[in-house]
mmCIF file of C-alpha atoms in Angstrom:
data_model
loop_
_atom_site.group_PDB
_atom_site.id
_atom_site.type_symbol
_atom_site.label_atom_id
_atom_site.label_comp_id
_atom_site.label_asym_id
_atom_site.label_seq_id
_atom_site.Cartn_x
_atom_site.Cartn_y
_atom_site.Cartn_z
ATOM 1 C CA MET A 1 22.703 0.082 27.275
ATOM 2 C CA HIS A 2 21.287 3.073 25.504
ATOM 3 C CA ALA A 3 18.467 4.992 27.124
ATOM 4 C CA LYS A 4 15.351 5.172 25.002
ATOM 5 C CA THR A 5 13.338 8.151 23.955
ATOM 6 C CA GLN A 6 10.508 8.215 21.476
ATOM 7 C CA VAL A 7 11.166 9.218 17.875
ATOM 8 C CA GLN A 8 8.110 9.763 15.722
ATOM 9 C CA ALA A 9 8.008 7.706 12.543
ATOM 10 C CA LYS A 10 4.374 7.439 11.591
ATOM 11 C CA PRO A 11 3.335 5.805 8.330
ATOM 12 C CA GLN A 12 0.502 7.183 6.269
ATOM 13 C CA ALA A 13 -2.920 5.611 6.245
ATOM 14 C CA PRO A 14 -3.164 2.563 3.929
ATOM 15 C CA GLY A 15 -3.888 3.412 0.318
ATOM 16 C CA ILE A 16 -3.294 7.159 0.697
ATOM 17 C CA GLU A 17 -0.478 8.742 -1.276
ATOM 18 C CA VAL A 18 1.145 12.130 -0.807
ATOM 19 C CA LYS A 19 1.013 13.781 -4.196
ATOM 20 C CA PRO A 20 4.183 15.451 -5.450
ATOM 21 C CA LYS A 21 3.108 19.030 -4.896
ATOM 22 C CA GLN A 22 3.833 21.703 -2.362
ATOM 23 C CA VAL A 23 1.292 22.254 0.396
ATOM 24 C CA SER A 24 0.188 25.765 1.310
ATOM 25 C CA HIS A 25 0.022 26.431 5.039
ATOM 26 C CA PHE A 26 -2.669 29.026 4.319
ATOM 27 C CA GLY A 27 -4.763 26.300 2.704
ATOM 28 C CA ILE A 28 -4.258 23.973 5.670
ATOM 29 C CA LEU A 29 -5.134 26.758 8.101
ATOM 30 C CA PHE A 30 -8.286 27.631 6.161
ATOM 31 C CA GLU A 31 -9.481 24.023 6.147
ATOM 32 C CA LYS A 32 -8.854 23.708 9.876
ATOM 33 C CA VAL A 33 -10.574 26.883 11.068
ATOM 34 C CA ALA A 34 -13.082 27.571 8.272
ATOM 35 C CA PRO A 35 -16.021 26.195 10.338
ATOM 36 C CA LEU A 36 -15.093 28.539 13.187
ATOM 37 C CA TYR A 37 -15.009 31.542 10.896
ATOM 38 C CA THR A 38 -18.335 30.514 9.386
ATOM 39 C CA LEU A 39 -19.909 30.369 12.840
ATOM 40 C CA LEU A 40 -18.317 33.699 13.699
ATOM 41 C CA LEU A 41 -19.752 35.292 10.560
ATOM 42 C CA VAL A 42 -23.213 33.955 11.377
ATOM 43 C CA LEU A 43 -23.049 35.319 14.925
ATOM 44 C CA TRP A 44 -22.056 38.781 13.748
ATOM 45 C CA ALA A 45 -24.784 38.684 11.102
ATOM 46 C CA VAL A 46 -27.355 37.839 13.778
ATOM 47 C CA ALA A 47 -25.955 40.587 16.005
ATOM 48 C CA LEU A 48 -26.336 43.092 13.159
ATOM 49 C CA ILE A 49 -29.934 42.012 12.587
ATOM 50 C CA GLU A 50 -30.649 42.366 16.291
ATOM 51 C CA TRP A 51 -29.233 45.889 16.291
ATOM 52 C CA LEU A 52 -31.354 46.778 13.293
ATOM 53 C CA TRP A 53 -34.399 45.512 15.166
ATOM 54 C CA ALA A 54 -33.377 47.546 18.201
ATOM 55 C CA TRP A 55 -33.127 50.716 16.153
ATOM 56 C CA LYS A 56 -36.584 50.115 14.697
ATOM 57 C CA ILE A 57 -38.726 48.847 17.557
ATOM 58 C CA ALA A 58 -36.323 48.452 20.519
ATOM 59 C CA ILE A 59 -36.900 44.666 20.755
ATOM 60 C CA PRO A 60 -35.373 42.138 20.966
ATOM 61 C CA ASP A 61 -32.272 43.203 22.922
ATOM 62 C CA PRO A 62 -29.115 42.765 20.760
ATOM 63 C CA ILE A 63 -26.628 42.912 23.608
ATOM 64 C CA TYR A 64 -26.619 39.155 24.308
ATOM 65 C CA VAL A 65 -25.896 38.115 20.731
ATOM 66 C CA THR A 66 -23.246 40.832 20.494
ATOM 67 C CA LEU A 67 -21.509 39.546 23.612
ATOM 68 C CA LEU A 68 -21.652 35.988 22.249
ATOM 69 C CA ALA A 69 -20.167 37.116 18.939
ATOM 70 C CA ALA A 70 -17.420 39.027 20.769
ATOM 71 C CA ALA A 71 -16.580 35.970 22.877
ATOM 72 C CA MET A 72 -16.475 33.816 19.759
ATOM 73 C CA THR A 73 -14.160 36.348 18.124
ATOM 74 C CA VAL A 74 -11.695 36.030 20.996
ATOM 75 C CA TYR A 75 -11.888 32.221 20.879
ATOM 76 C CA VAL A 76 -11.296 32.054 17.115
ATOM 77 C CA ALA A 77 -8.355 34.460 17.381
ATOM 78 C CA VAL A 78 -6.711 32.411 20.146
ATOM 79 C CA ARG A 79 -7.386 29.146 18.314
ATOM 80 C CA THR A 80 -5.913 30.487 15.070
ATOM 81 C CA TRP A 81 -2.795 31.742 16.838
ATOM 82 C CA SER A 82 -2.221 28.478 18.731
ATOM 83 C CA ASP A 83 -2.650 26.365 15.583
ATOM 84 C CA TRP A 84 -0.380 28.466 13.384
ATOM 85 C CA ASN A 85 2.991 26.943 14.360
ATOM 86 C CA HIS A 86 1.517 23.455 14.282
ATOM 87 C CA LEU A 87 0.174 24.022 10.784
ATOM 88 C CA ILE A 88 3.489 25.412 9.561
ATOM 89 C CA ALA A 89 5.243 22.290 10.882
ATOM 90 C CA LEU A 90 2.619 20.069 9.249
ATOM 91 C CA ARG A 91 3.040 21.875 5.933
ATOM 92 C CA ASN A 92 6.808 21.413 6.122
ATOM 93 C CA ARG A 93 6.495 17.691 6.886
ATOM 94 C CA LEU A 94 4.096 17.135 3.983
ATOM 95 C CA ASN A 95 6.389 19.028 1.646
ATOM 96 C CA GLU A 96 9.373 16.968 2.823
ATOM 97 C CA GLN A 97 7.444 13.753 2.140
ATOM 98 C CA SER A 98 6.575 15.049 -1.317
ATOM 99 C CA THR A 99 10.192 16.038 -1.985
ATOM 100 C CA VAL A 100 11.460 12.588 -0.968
ATOM 101 C CA ARG A 101 8.895 10.937 -3.216
ATOM 102 C CA GLU A 102 9.973 13.032 -6.199
ATOM 103 C CA PHE A 103 13.638 12.307 -5.465
ATOM 104 C CA LEU A 104 13.038 8.553 -5.344
ATOM 105 C CA ASP A 105 10.983 8.687 -8.537
ATOM 106 C CA GLY A 106 14.034 10.207 -10.200
ATOM 107 C CA LEU A 107 15.964 6.998 -9.483
ATOM 108 C CA ARG A 108 13.893 5.262 -12.142
ATOM 109 C CA GLY A 109 16.383 6.753 -14.569
ATOM 110 C CA LEU A 110 18.959 4.334 -13.109
ATOM 111 C CA GLY A 111 16.746 1.387 -13.986
ATOM 112 C CA TYR A 112 15.239 1.047 -10.512
ATOM 113 C CA ARG A 113 11.581 0.211 -9.971
ATOM 114 C CA VAL A 114 10.002 2.478 -7.343
ATOM 115 C CA LEU A 115 6.663 2.021 -5.567
ATOM 116 C CA HIS A 116 5.044 4.143 -2.875
ATOM 117 C CA ASN A 117 2.750 3.552 0.107
ATOM 118 C CA ILE A 118 2.595 -0.221 0.232
ATOM 119 C CA PRO A 119 -0.236 -1.203 2.615
ATOM 120 C CA GLY A 120 0.225 -4.162 4.912
ATOM 121 C CA ASP A 121 -1.108 -5.863 8.001
ATOM 122 C CA SER A 122 0.575 -3.455 10.430
ATOM 123 C CA GLY A 123 0.740 -0.219 8.438
ATOM 124 C CA ASN A 124 2.192 1.328 5.324
ATOM 125 C CA ILE A 125 5.672 0.943 3.939
ATOM 126 C CA ASP A 126 6.462 4.429 2.662
ATOM 127 C CA HIS A 127 8.563 3.517 -0.390
ATOM 128 C CA VAL A 128 10.090 0.435 -2.007
ATOM 129 C CA ILE A 129 12.973 0.299 -4.473
ATOM 130 C CA PHE A 130 13.627 -2.785 -6.602
ATOM 131 C CA SER A 131 17.024 -3.013 -8.279
ATOM 132 C CA THR A 132 19.657 -5.553 -9.218
ATOM 133 C CA HIS A 133 21.317 -4.542 -5.932
ATOM 134 C CA GLY A 134 18.325 -5.839 -3.974
ATOM 135 C CA VAL A 135 15.015 -4.736 -2.490
ATOM 136 C CA PHE A 136 14.967 -1.709 -0.199
ATOM 137 C CA GLY A 137 12.077 -0.929 2.146
ATOM 138 C CA ILE A 138 12.183 2.771 2.983
ATOM 139 C CA GLN A 139 10.552 4.674 5.829
ATOM 140 C CA VAL A 140 10.702 8.469 6.011
ATOM 141 C CA VAL A 141 11.036 9.772 9.562
ATOM 142 C CA ASP A 142 9.301 13.064 10.324
ATOM 143 C CA ARG A 143 11.362 14.706 13.009
ATOM 144 C CA ARG A 144 11.017 18.415 13.673
ATOM 145 C CA LYS A 145 14.185 20.426 13.160
ATOM 146 C CA THR A 146 15.178 23.431 15.237
ATOM 147 C CA ALA A 147 16.870 26.638 14.134
ATOM 148 C CA ASP A 148 19.241 26.720 17.121
ATOM 149 C CA SER A 149 20.890 23.327 16.501
ATOM 150 C CA ASP A 150 22.954 21.573 13.831
ATOM 151 C CA ASN A 151 20.189 19.012 13.209
ATOM 152 C CA ARG A 152 22.611 16.102 13.312
ATOM 153 C CA ILE A 153 21.905 12.425 13.844
ATOM 154 C CA ARG A 154 24.422 9.973 15.238
ATOM 155 C CA TYR A 155 23.890 6.309 14.426
ATOM 156 C CA ASP A 156 25.950 3.520 15.945
ATOM 157 C CA GLY A 157 24.324 0.670 14.036
ATOM 158 C CA ALA A 158 21.785 -0.080 16.760
ATOM 159 C CA ALA A 159 20.284 3.234 17.887
ATOM 160 C CA VAL A 160 20.091 6.886 16.876
ATOM 161 C CA SER A 161 20.771 10.092 18.759
ATOM 162 C CA LEU A 162 19.249 13.373 17.600
ATOM 163 C CA ASN A 163 21.180 16.580 18.319
ATOM 164 C CA GLY A 164 23.225 14.916 21.033
ATOM 165 C CA GLY A 165 20.201 13.541 22.866
ATOM 166 C CA PRO A 166 19.780 10.050 24.338
ATOM 167 C CA TYR A 167 20.123 7.111 21.981
ATOM 168 C CA ASP A 168 16.869 5.551 20.798
ATOM 169 C CA SER A 169 16.508 2.094 19.258
ATOM 170 C CA SER A 170 12.713 2.099 18.827
ATOM 171 C CA VAL A 171 12.869 3.646 15.360
ATOM 172 C CA ILE A 172 15.351 0.930 14.308
ATOM 173 C CA ASP A 173 12.964 -1.744 15.569
ATOM 174 C CA PHE A 174 10.195 -0.031 13.613
ATOM 175 C CA ALA A 175 12.197 -0.149 10.366
ATOM 176 C CA ASN A 176 13.089 -3.816 10.882
ATOM 177 C CA ALA A 177 9.429 -4.681 11.437
ATOM 178 C CA ARG A 178 8.411 -2.917 8.226
ATOM 179 C CA SER A 179 11.116 -4.704 6.211
ATOM 180 C CA LYS A 180 9.913 -8.082 7.502
ATOM 181 C CA GLN A 181 6.364 -7.095 6.578
ATOM 182 C CA LEU A 182 7.518 -6.280 3.041
ATOM 183 C CA GLN A 183 9.413 -9.560 2.839
ATOM 184 C CA ARG A 184 6.248 -11.488 3.754
ATOM 185 C CA LEU A 185 4.255 -9.538 1.185
ATOM 186 C CA ILE A 186 6.758 -10.306 -1.576
ATOM 187 C CA ARG A 187 6.629 -13.986 -0.631
ATOM 188 C CA GLU A 188 2.830 -13.957 -0.837
ATOM 189 C CA CYS A 189 2.868 -12.192 -4.218
ATOM 190 C CA THR A 190 5.714 -14.068 -5.906
ATOM 191 C CA GLY A 191 6.515 -17.129 -3.808
ATOM 192 C CA ALA A 192 10.137 -15.957 -3.631
ATOM 193 C CA GLU A 193 12.131 -15.464 -0.447
ATOM 194 C CA LEU A 194 13.919 -12.178 -1.049
ATOM 195 C CA PRO A 195 15.886 -10.272 1.582
ATOM 196 C CA VAL A 196 14.728 -6.701 2.163
ATOM 197 C CA LYS A 197 17.107 -4.004 3.328
ATOM 198 C CA ALA A 198 15.483 -1.637 5.820
ATOM 199 C CA VAL A 199 16.218 2.055 5.262
ATOM 200 C CA LEU A 200 15.337 5.093 7.373
ATOM 201 C CA LEU A 201 15.521 8.481 5.667
ATOM 202 C CA PHE A 202 15.722 11.701 7.686
ATOM 203 C CA PRO A 203 15.028 14.641 5.320
ATOM 204 C CA GLY A 204 16.902 17.805 6.234
ATOM 205 C CA TRP A 205 19.190 16.102 8.757
ATOM 206 C CA THR A 206 22.920 15.408 8.611
ATOM 207 C CA VAL A 207 23.602 11.785 9.491
ATOM 208 C CA GLU A 208 26.856 10.815 11.169
ATOM 209 C CA SER A 209 27.237 7.059 11.210
ATOM 210 C CA ALA A 210 29.897 4.632 12.299
ATOM 211 C CA GLU A 211 31.484 2.244 9.828
ATOM 212 C CA SER A 212 29.421 -0.494 11.466
ATOM 213 C CA GLN A 213 26.362 0.832 9.598
ATOM 214 C CA ASN A 214 27.555 -1.184 6.601
ATOM 215 C CA GLN A 215 26.767 -4.363 8.521
ATOM 216 C CA ALA A 216 23.768 -2.991 10.425
ATOM 217 C CA SER A 217 20.276 -4.333 9.758
ATOM 218 C CA VAL A 218 19.031 -0.787 9.043
ATOM 219 C CA TRP A 219 20.568 2.049 7.080
ATOM 220 C CA VAL A 220 20.019 5.530 8.539
ATOM 221 C CA LEU A 221 20.629 8.118 5.830
ATOM 222 C CA SER A 222 19.750 11.472 4.383
ATOM 223 C CA PRO A 223 17.791 11.016 1.125
ATOM 224 C CA LYS A 224 20.616 12.227 -1.133
ATOM 225 C CA ALA A 225 23.004 9.610 0.274
ATOM 226 C CA LEU A 226 20.741 6.685 -0.637
ATOM 227 C CA PRO A 227 21.699 6.233 -4.338
ATOM 228 C CA MET A 228 25.391 5.794 -3.508
ATOM 229 C CA TRP A 229 24.628 3.277 -0.764
ATOM 230 C CA ILE A 230 22.497 1.257 -3.168
ATOM 231 C CA LYS A 231 25.141 1.456 -5.885
ATOM 232 C CA ASN A 232 27.836 0.196 -3.491
ATOM 233 C CA THR A 233 25.733 -2.845 -2.572
ATOM 234 C CA PRO A 234 26.722 -5.997 -4.509
ATOM 235 C CA GLU A 235 24.207 -7.082 -7.131
ATOM 236 C CA SER A 236 21.988 -9.936 -6.000
ATOM 237 C CA MET A 237 19.089 -9.972 -8.489
ATOM 238 C CA GLY A 238 18.765 -10.308 -12.228
ATOM 239 C CA GLY A 239 16.898 -7.755 -14.291
ATOM 240 C CA ARG A 240 14.071 -10.197 -15.043
ATOM 241 C CA GLU A 241 13.602 -10.952 -11.340
ATOM 242 C CA VAL A 242 13.520 -7.230 -10.553
ATOM 243 C CA ARG A 243 10.835 -6.590 -13.167
ATOM 244 C CA HIS A 244 8.784 -9.625 -12.138
ATOM 245 C CA THR A 245 8.831 -8.761 -8.431
ATOM 246 C CA ALA A 246 7.948 -5.114 -9.029
ATOM 247 C CA THR A 247 5.159 -6.067 -11.441
ATOM 248 C CA GLU A 248 3.599 -8.529 -8.996
ATOM 249 C CA LEU A 249 3.689 -6.003 -6.166
ATOM 250 C CA SER A 250 2.199 -3.349 -8.462
ATOM 251 C CA ALA A 251 -0.655 -5.751 -9.232
ATOM 252 C CA TYR A 252 -1.181 -6.228 -5.498
ATOM 253 C CA LEU A 253 -1.462 -2.453 -5.081
ATOM 254 C CA ALA A 254 -3.912 -2.176 -7.979
ATOM 255 C CA ASN A 255 -6.178 -4.830 -6.449
ATOM 256 C CA TYR A 256 -5.822 -3.698 -2.831
ATOM 257 C CA GLU A 257 -9.074 -2.751 -1.144
#
């Protein structure tokens, strides 16, 4: 039995979409520490006023405010430094999500219907593709890559191993749960019982999978491999059914509160 470790695969908050644009880490950093810099500026302004008072009439004593401002300066510097790597990683993850979204939107040229951020009772489904080859519920896994490794994923059809680490099946269970959630939602919107293929996408990773993945309940792929996997899946829906299902789910999104 495979040992389990935790792989992060967090959906976005319901109803919130990642817009297809690049995210500046300087902008993220500014938003995170702007209140600290504002407080720091105020403290130094007060310290300056105190010194001006001291030069004029020798009261009040500016030393205490100056020491407080100096201490705050050290704190802000340490906080900024400690947050920097985290913010860079966050920027990269947001940009990867945006890149995947743009890539999937490009599949509309193949006649596919693509929706994003489908809210449900237990969280968001990142992306959904409707095609004559079936319905595909897609989750994007944010997993930090390292410069000193090959960033490879091994998938045996039941669990994944990242960079030669222990196999983990929790992310597979997560994808299966989301696909069942999407299946229930389609049934509620259309009354039809349609199978949903669960897909996990790992942006920036090389996926090595066994042949058994063809029969596995979940596909584990890099984003660029997805179109070929869909194309190689036998057709199971007519064009009218694809359009109807996508339209009904779009109406659900439009009315979701």
